[in-house]
mmCIF file of C-alpha atoms in Angstrom:
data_model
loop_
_atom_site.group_PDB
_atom_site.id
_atom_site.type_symbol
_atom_site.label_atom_id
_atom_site.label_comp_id
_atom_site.label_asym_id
_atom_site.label_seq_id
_atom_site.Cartn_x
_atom_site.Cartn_y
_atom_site.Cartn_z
ATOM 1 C CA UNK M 626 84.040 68.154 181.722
ATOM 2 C CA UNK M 627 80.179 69.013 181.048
ATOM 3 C CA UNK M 628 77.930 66.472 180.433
ATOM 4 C CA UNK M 629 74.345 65.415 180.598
ATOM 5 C CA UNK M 630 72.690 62.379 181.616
ATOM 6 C CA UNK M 631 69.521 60.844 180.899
ATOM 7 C CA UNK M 632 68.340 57.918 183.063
ATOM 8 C CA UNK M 633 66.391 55.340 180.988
ATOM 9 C CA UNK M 634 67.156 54.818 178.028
ATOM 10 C CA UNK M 635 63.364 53.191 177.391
ATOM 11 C CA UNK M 636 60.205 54.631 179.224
ATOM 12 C CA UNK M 637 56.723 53.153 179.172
ATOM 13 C CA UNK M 638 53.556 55.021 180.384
ATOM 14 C CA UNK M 639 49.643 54.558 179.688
ATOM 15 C CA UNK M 640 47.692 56.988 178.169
ATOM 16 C CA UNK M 641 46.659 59.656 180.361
ATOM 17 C CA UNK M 642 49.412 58.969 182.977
ATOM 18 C CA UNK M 643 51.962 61.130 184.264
ATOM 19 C CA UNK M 644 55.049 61.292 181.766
ATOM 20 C CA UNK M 645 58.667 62.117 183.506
ATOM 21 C CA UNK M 646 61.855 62.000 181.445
ATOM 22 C CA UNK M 647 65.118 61.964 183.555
ATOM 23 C CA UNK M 648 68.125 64.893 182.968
ATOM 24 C CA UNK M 649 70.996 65.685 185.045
ATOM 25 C CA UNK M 650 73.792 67.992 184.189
ATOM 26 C CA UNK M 651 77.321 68.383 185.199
ATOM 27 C CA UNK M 652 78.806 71.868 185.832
ATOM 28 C CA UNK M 653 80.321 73.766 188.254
ATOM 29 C CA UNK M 654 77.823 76.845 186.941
ATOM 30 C CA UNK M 655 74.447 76.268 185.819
ATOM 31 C CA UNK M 656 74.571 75.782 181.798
ATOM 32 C CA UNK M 657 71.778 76.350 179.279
ATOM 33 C CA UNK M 658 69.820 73.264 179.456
ATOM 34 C CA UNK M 659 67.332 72.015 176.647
ATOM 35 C CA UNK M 660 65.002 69.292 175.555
ATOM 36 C CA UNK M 661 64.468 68.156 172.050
ATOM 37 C CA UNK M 662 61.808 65.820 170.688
ATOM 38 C CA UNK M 663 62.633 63.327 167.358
ATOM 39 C CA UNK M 664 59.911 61.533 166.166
ATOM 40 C CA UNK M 665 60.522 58.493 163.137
ATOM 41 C CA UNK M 666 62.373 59.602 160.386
ATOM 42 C CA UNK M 667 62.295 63.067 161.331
ATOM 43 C CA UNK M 668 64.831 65.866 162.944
ATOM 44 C CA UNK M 669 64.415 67.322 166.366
ATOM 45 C CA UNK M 670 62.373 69.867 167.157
ATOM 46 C CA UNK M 671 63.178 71.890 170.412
ATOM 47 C CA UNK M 672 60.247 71.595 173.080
ATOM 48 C CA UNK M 673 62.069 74.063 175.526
ATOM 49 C CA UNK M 674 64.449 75.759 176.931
ATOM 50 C CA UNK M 675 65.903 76.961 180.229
ATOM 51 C CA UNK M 676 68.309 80.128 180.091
ATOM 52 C CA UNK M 677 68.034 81.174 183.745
ATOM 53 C CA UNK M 678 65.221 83.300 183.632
ATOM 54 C CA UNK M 679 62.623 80.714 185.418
ATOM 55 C CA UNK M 680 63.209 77.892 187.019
ATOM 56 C CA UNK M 681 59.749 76.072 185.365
ATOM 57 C CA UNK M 682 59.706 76.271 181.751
ATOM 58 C CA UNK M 683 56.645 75.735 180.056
ATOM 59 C CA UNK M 684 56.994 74.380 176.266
ATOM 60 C CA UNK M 685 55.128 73.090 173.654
ATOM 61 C CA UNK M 686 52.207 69.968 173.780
ATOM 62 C CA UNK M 687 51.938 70.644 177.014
ATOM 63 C CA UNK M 688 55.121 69.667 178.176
ATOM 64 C CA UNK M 689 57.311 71.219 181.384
ATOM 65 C CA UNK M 690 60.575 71.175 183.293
ATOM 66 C CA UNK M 691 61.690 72.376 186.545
ATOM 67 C CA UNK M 692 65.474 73.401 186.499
ATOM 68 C CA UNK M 693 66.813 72.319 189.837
ATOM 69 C CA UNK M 694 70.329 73.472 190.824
ATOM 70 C CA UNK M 695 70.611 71.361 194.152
ATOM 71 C CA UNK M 696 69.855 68.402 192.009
ATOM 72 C CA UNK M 697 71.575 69.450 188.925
ATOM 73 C CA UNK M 698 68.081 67.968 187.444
ATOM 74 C CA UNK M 699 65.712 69.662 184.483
ATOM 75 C CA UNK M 700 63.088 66.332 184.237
ATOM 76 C CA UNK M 701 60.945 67.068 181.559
ATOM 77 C CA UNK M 702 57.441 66.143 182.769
ATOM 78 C CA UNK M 703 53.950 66.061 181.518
ATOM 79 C CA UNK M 704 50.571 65.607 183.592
ATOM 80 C CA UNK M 705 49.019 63.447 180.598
ATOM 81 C CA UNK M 706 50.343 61.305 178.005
ATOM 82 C CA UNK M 707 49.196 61.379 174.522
ATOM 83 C CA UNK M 708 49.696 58.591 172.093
ATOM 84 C CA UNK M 709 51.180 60.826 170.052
ATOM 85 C CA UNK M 710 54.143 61.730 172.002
ATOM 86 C CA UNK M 711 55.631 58.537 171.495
ATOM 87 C CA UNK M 712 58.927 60.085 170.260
ATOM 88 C CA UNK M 713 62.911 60.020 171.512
ATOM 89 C CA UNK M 714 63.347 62.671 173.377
ATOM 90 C CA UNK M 715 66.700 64.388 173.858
ATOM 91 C CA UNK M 716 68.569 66.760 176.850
ATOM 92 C CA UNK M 717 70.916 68.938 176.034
ATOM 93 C CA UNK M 718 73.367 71.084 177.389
ATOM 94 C CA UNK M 719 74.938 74.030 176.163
ATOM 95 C CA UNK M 720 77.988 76.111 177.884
ATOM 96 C CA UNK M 721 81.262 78.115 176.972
ATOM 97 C CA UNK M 722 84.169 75.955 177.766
ATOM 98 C CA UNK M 723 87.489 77.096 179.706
ATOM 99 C CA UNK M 724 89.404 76.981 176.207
ATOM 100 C CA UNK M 725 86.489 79.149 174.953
ATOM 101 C CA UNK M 726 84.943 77.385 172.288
ATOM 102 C CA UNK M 727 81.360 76.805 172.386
ATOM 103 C CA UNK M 728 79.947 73.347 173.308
ATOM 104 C CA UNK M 729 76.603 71.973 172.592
ATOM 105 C CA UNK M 730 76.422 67.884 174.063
ATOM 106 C CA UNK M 731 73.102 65.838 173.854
ATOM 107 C CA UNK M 732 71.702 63.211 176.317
ATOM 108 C CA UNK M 733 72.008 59.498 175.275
ATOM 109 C CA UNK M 734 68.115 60.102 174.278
ATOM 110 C CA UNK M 735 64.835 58.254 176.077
ATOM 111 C CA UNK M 736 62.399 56.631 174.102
ATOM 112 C CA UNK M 737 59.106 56.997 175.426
ATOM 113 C CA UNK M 738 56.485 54.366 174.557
ATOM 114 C CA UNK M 739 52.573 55.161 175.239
ATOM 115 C CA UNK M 740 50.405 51.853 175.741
ATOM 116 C CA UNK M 741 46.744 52.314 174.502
ATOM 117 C CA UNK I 17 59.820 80.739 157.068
ATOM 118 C CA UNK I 18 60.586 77.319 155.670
ATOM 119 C CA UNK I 19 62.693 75.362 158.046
ATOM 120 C CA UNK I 20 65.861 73.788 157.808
ATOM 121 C CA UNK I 21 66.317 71.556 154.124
ATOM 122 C CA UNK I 22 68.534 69.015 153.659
ATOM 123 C CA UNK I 23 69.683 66.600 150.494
ATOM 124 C CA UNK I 24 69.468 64.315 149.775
ATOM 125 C CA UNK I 25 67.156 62.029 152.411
ATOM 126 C CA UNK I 26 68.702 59.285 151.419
ATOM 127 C CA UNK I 27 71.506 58.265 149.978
ATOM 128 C CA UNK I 28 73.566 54.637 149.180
ATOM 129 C CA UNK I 29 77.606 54.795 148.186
ATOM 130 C CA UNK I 30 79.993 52.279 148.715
ATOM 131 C CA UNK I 31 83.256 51.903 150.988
ATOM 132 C CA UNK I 32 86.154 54.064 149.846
ATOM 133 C CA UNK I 33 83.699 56.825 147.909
ATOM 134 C CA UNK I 34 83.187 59.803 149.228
ATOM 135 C CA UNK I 35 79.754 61.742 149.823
ATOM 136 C CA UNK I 36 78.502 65.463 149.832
ATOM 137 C CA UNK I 37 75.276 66.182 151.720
ATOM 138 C CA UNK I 38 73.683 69.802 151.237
ATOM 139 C CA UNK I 39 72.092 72.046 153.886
ATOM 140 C CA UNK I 40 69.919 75.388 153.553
ATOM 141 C CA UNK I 41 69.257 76.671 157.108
ATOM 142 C CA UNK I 42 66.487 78.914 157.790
ATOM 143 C CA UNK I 43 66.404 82.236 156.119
ATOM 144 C CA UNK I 44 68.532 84.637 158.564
ATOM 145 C CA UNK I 45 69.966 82.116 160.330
ATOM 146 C CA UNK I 46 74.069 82.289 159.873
ATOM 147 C CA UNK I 47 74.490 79.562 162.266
ATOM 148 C CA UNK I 48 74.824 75.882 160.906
ATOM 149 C CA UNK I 49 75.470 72.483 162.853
ATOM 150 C CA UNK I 50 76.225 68.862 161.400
ATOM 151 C CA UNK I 51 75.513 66.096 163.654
ATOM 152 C CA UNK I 52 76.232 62.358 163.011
ATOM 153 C CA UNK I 53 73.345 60.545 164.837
ATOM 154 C CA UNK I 54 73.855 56.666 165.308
ATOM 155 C CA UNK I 55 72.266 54.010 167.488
ATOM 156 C CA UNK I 56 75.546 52.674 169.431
ATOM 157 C CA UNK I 57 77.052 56.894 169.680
ATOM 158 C CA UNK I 58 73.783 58.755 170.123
ATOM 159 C CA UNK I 59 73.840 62.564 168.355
ATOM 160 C CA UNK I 60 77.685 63.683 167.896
ATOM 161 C CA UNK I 61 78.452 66.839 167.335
ATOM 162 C CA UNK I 62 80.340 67.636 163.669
ATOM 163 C CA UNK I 63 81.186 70.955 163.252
ATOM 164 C CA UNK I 64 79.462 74.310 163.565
ATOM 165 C CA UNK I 65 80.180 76.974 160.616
ATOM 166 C CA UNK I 66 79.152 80.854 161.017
ATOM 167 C CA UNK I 67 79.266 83.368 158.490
ATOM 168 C CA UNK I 68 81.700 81.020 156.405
ATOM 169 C CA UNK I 69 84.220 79.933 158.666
ATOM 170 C CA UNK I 70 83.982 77.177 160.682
ATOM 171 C CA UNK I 71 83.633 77.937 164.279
ATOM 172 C CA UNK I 72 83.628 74.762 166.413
ATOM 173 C CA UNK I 73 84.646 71.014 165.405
ATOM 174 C CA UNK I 74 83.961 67.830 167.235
ATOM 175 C CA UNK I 75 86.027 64.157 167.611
ATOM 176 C CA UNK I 76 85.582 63.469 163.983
ATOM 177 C CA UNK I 77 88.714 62.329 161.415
ATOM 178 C CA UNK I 78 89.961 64.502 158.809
ATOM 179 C CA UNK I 79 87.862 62.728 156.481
ATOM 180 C CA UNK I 80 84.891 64.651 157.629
ATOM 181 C CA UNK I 81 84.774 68.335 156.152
ATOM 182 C CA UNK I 82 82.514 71.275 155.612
ATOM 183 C CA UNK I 83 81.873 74.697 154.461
ATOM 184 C CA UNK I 84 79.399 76.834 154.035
ATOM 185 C CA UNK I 85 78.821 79.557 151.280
ATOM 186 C CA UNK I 86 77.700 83.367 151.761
ATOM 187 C CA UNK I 87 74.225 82.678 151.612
ATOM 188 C CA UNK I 88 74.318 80.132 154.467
ATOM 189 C CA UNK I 89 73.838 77.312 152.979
ATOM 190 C CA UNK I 90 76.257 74.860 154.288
ATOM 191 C CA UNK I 91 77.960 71.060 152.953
ATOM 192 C CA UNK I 92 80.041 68.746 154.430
ATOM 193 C CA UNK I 93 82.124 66.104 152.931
ATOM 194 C CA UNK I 94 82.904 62.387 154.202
ATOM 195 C CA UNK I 95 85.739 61.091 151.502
ATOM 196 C CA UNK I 96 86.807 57.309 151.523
ATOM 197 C CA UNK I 97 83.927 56.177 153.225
ATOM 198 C CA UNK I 98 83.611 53.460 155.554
ATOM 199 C CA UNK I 99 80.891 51.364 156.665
ATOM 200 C CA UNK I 100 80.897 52.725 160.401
ATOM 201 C CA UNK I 101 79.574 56.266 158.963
ATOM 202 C CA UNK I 102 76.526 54.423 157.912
ATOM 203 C CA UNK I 103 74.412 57.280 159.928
ATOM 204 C CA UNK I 104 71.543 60.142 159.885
ATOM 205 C CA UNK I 105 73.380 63.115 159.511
ATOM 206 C CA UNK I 106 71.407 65.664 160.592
ATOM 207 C CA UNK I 107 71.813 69.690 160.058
ATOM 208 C CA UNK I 108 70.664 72.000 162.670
ATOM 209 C CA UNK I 109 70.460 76.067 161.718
ATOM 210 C CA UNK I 110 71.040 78.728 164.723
ATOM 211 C CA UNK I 111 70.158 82.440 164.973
ATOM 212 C CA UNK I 112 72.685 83.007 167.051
ATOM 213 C CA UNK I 113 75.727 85.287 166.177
ATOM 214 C CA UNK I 114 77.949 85.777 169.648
ATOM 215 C CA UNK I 115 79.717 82.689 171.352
ATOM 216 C CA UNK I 116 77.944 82.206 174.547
ATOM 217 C CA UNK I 117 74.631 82.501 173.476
ATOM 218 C CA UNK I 118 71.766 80.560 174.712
ATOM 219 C CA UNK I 119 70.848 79.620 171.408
ATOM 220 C CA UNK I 120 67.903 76.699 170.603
ATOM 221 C CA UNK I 121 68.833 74.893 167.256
ATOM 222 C CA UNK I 122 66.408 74.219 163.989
ATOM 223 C CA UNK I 123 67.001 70.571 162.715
ATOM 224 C CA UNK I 124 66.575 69.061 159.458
ATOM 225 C CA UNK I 125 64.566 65.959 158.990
ATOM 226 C CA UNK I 126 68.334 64.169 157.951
ATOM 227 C CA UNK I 127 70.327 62.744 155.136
ATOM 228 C CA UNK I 128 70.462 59.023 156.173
ATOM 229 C CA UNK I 129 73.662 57.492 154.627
ATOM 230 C CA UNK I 130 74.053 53.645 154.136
ATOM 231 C CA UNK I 131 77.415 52.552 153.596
ATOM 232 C CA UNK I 132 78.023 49.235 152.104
#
């Protein structure tokens, strides 16, 4: 079964730091792999997306990930936190399944938390 | 284009009533997701409808329904209700048409639902 994992449910960095958010994947082929941002009260709004054309995906705000199959890893990354990406932020995986139907799974989500 | 619109953004009923939230995807897109989003399950995946006929369906009851109507615009049902689908039920619009494709998805800012 596919799946994706997101280690840390909570992450705290300081403004200007280095921001990494956690994803592995499980599949026997390399899937489509995404990350979504939610801030308060709000729906998600896709940052990137990897569909095996590079293996570093540039997205919005400045924001990155490397797709690594020898890891099964896309970490979203960013050199320098910004207060205002204090937000959940969301991996997701999407692949055709044996039975053929068409799955789309999200990470448990990692709230990241900026300090001043 | 105006994004993805969903009503309404809040909403109160009470156990055993049942509820009808309304999405309008983005203009073109034939592609529309429900998600249940909760603090103890994370983002589950609902159903997925495409040009009227529903496509994909996750691990929900019966009690959970949808459709969506030639121009797109999608609603899903939740009869008897019950105070575990006290959720944000988000809608997510697609431009993708074949199964398989690498699709990112457009979210709504939510219908949050308290059941009491």
């Amino acid at each position: 079964a596919q799946s994706v994992t997101q280690l840390g449910s909570h992450v705290s960095v300081s403004e200007g730091a280095l921001v990494l958010l956690r994803c592995n994947y499980s599949s026997s082929v390399p899937p489509y792999l995404f990350w979504y941002v939610q801030y308060p009260n709000q729906g998600l709004q896709l940052l990137l997306k990897y569909t095996s054309a590079a293996t570093l995906v540039k997205g919005i705000n400045g924001f990155e990930a490397e797709f690594k199959k020898s890891e099964t890893s896309f970490h979203l990354t960013k050199p320098s936190a910004h207060m205002s990406d204090a937000a959940e932020y969301f991996c997701a995986v999407s692949r055709t399944t044996t039975s053929g139907t068409y799955k789309y799974i999200f990470g448990t989500g990692t709230r990241l938390k900026v300090l001043a | 284009k105006a994004g993805v619109t969903q009503t309404p953004r809040y909403l109160i009923k009470t156990r055993g009533q049942q509820v009808t939230l309304s999405c309008s995807p983005i203009s073109g897109h034939r592609s529309v997701s429900w998600y249940q989003q909760t603090p103890g399950q994370g983002l589950q995946f609902l159903f997925e409808y495409f040009s009227e006929t529903q496509r994909n369906k996750g691990n929900f009851p019966g009690r959970f329904s949808g459709r969506q109507f030639s121009n797109s615009r999608s609603e899903m049902n939740v009869s008897t209700l019950e105070l575990g689908d006290s959720a944000l039920y988000l809608c997510a619009s697609s431009p993708r048409a074949l199964e398989g494709d690498p699709y990112e998805q457009y979210f709504g800012p939510g219908t949050r639902l308290t059941v009491t």
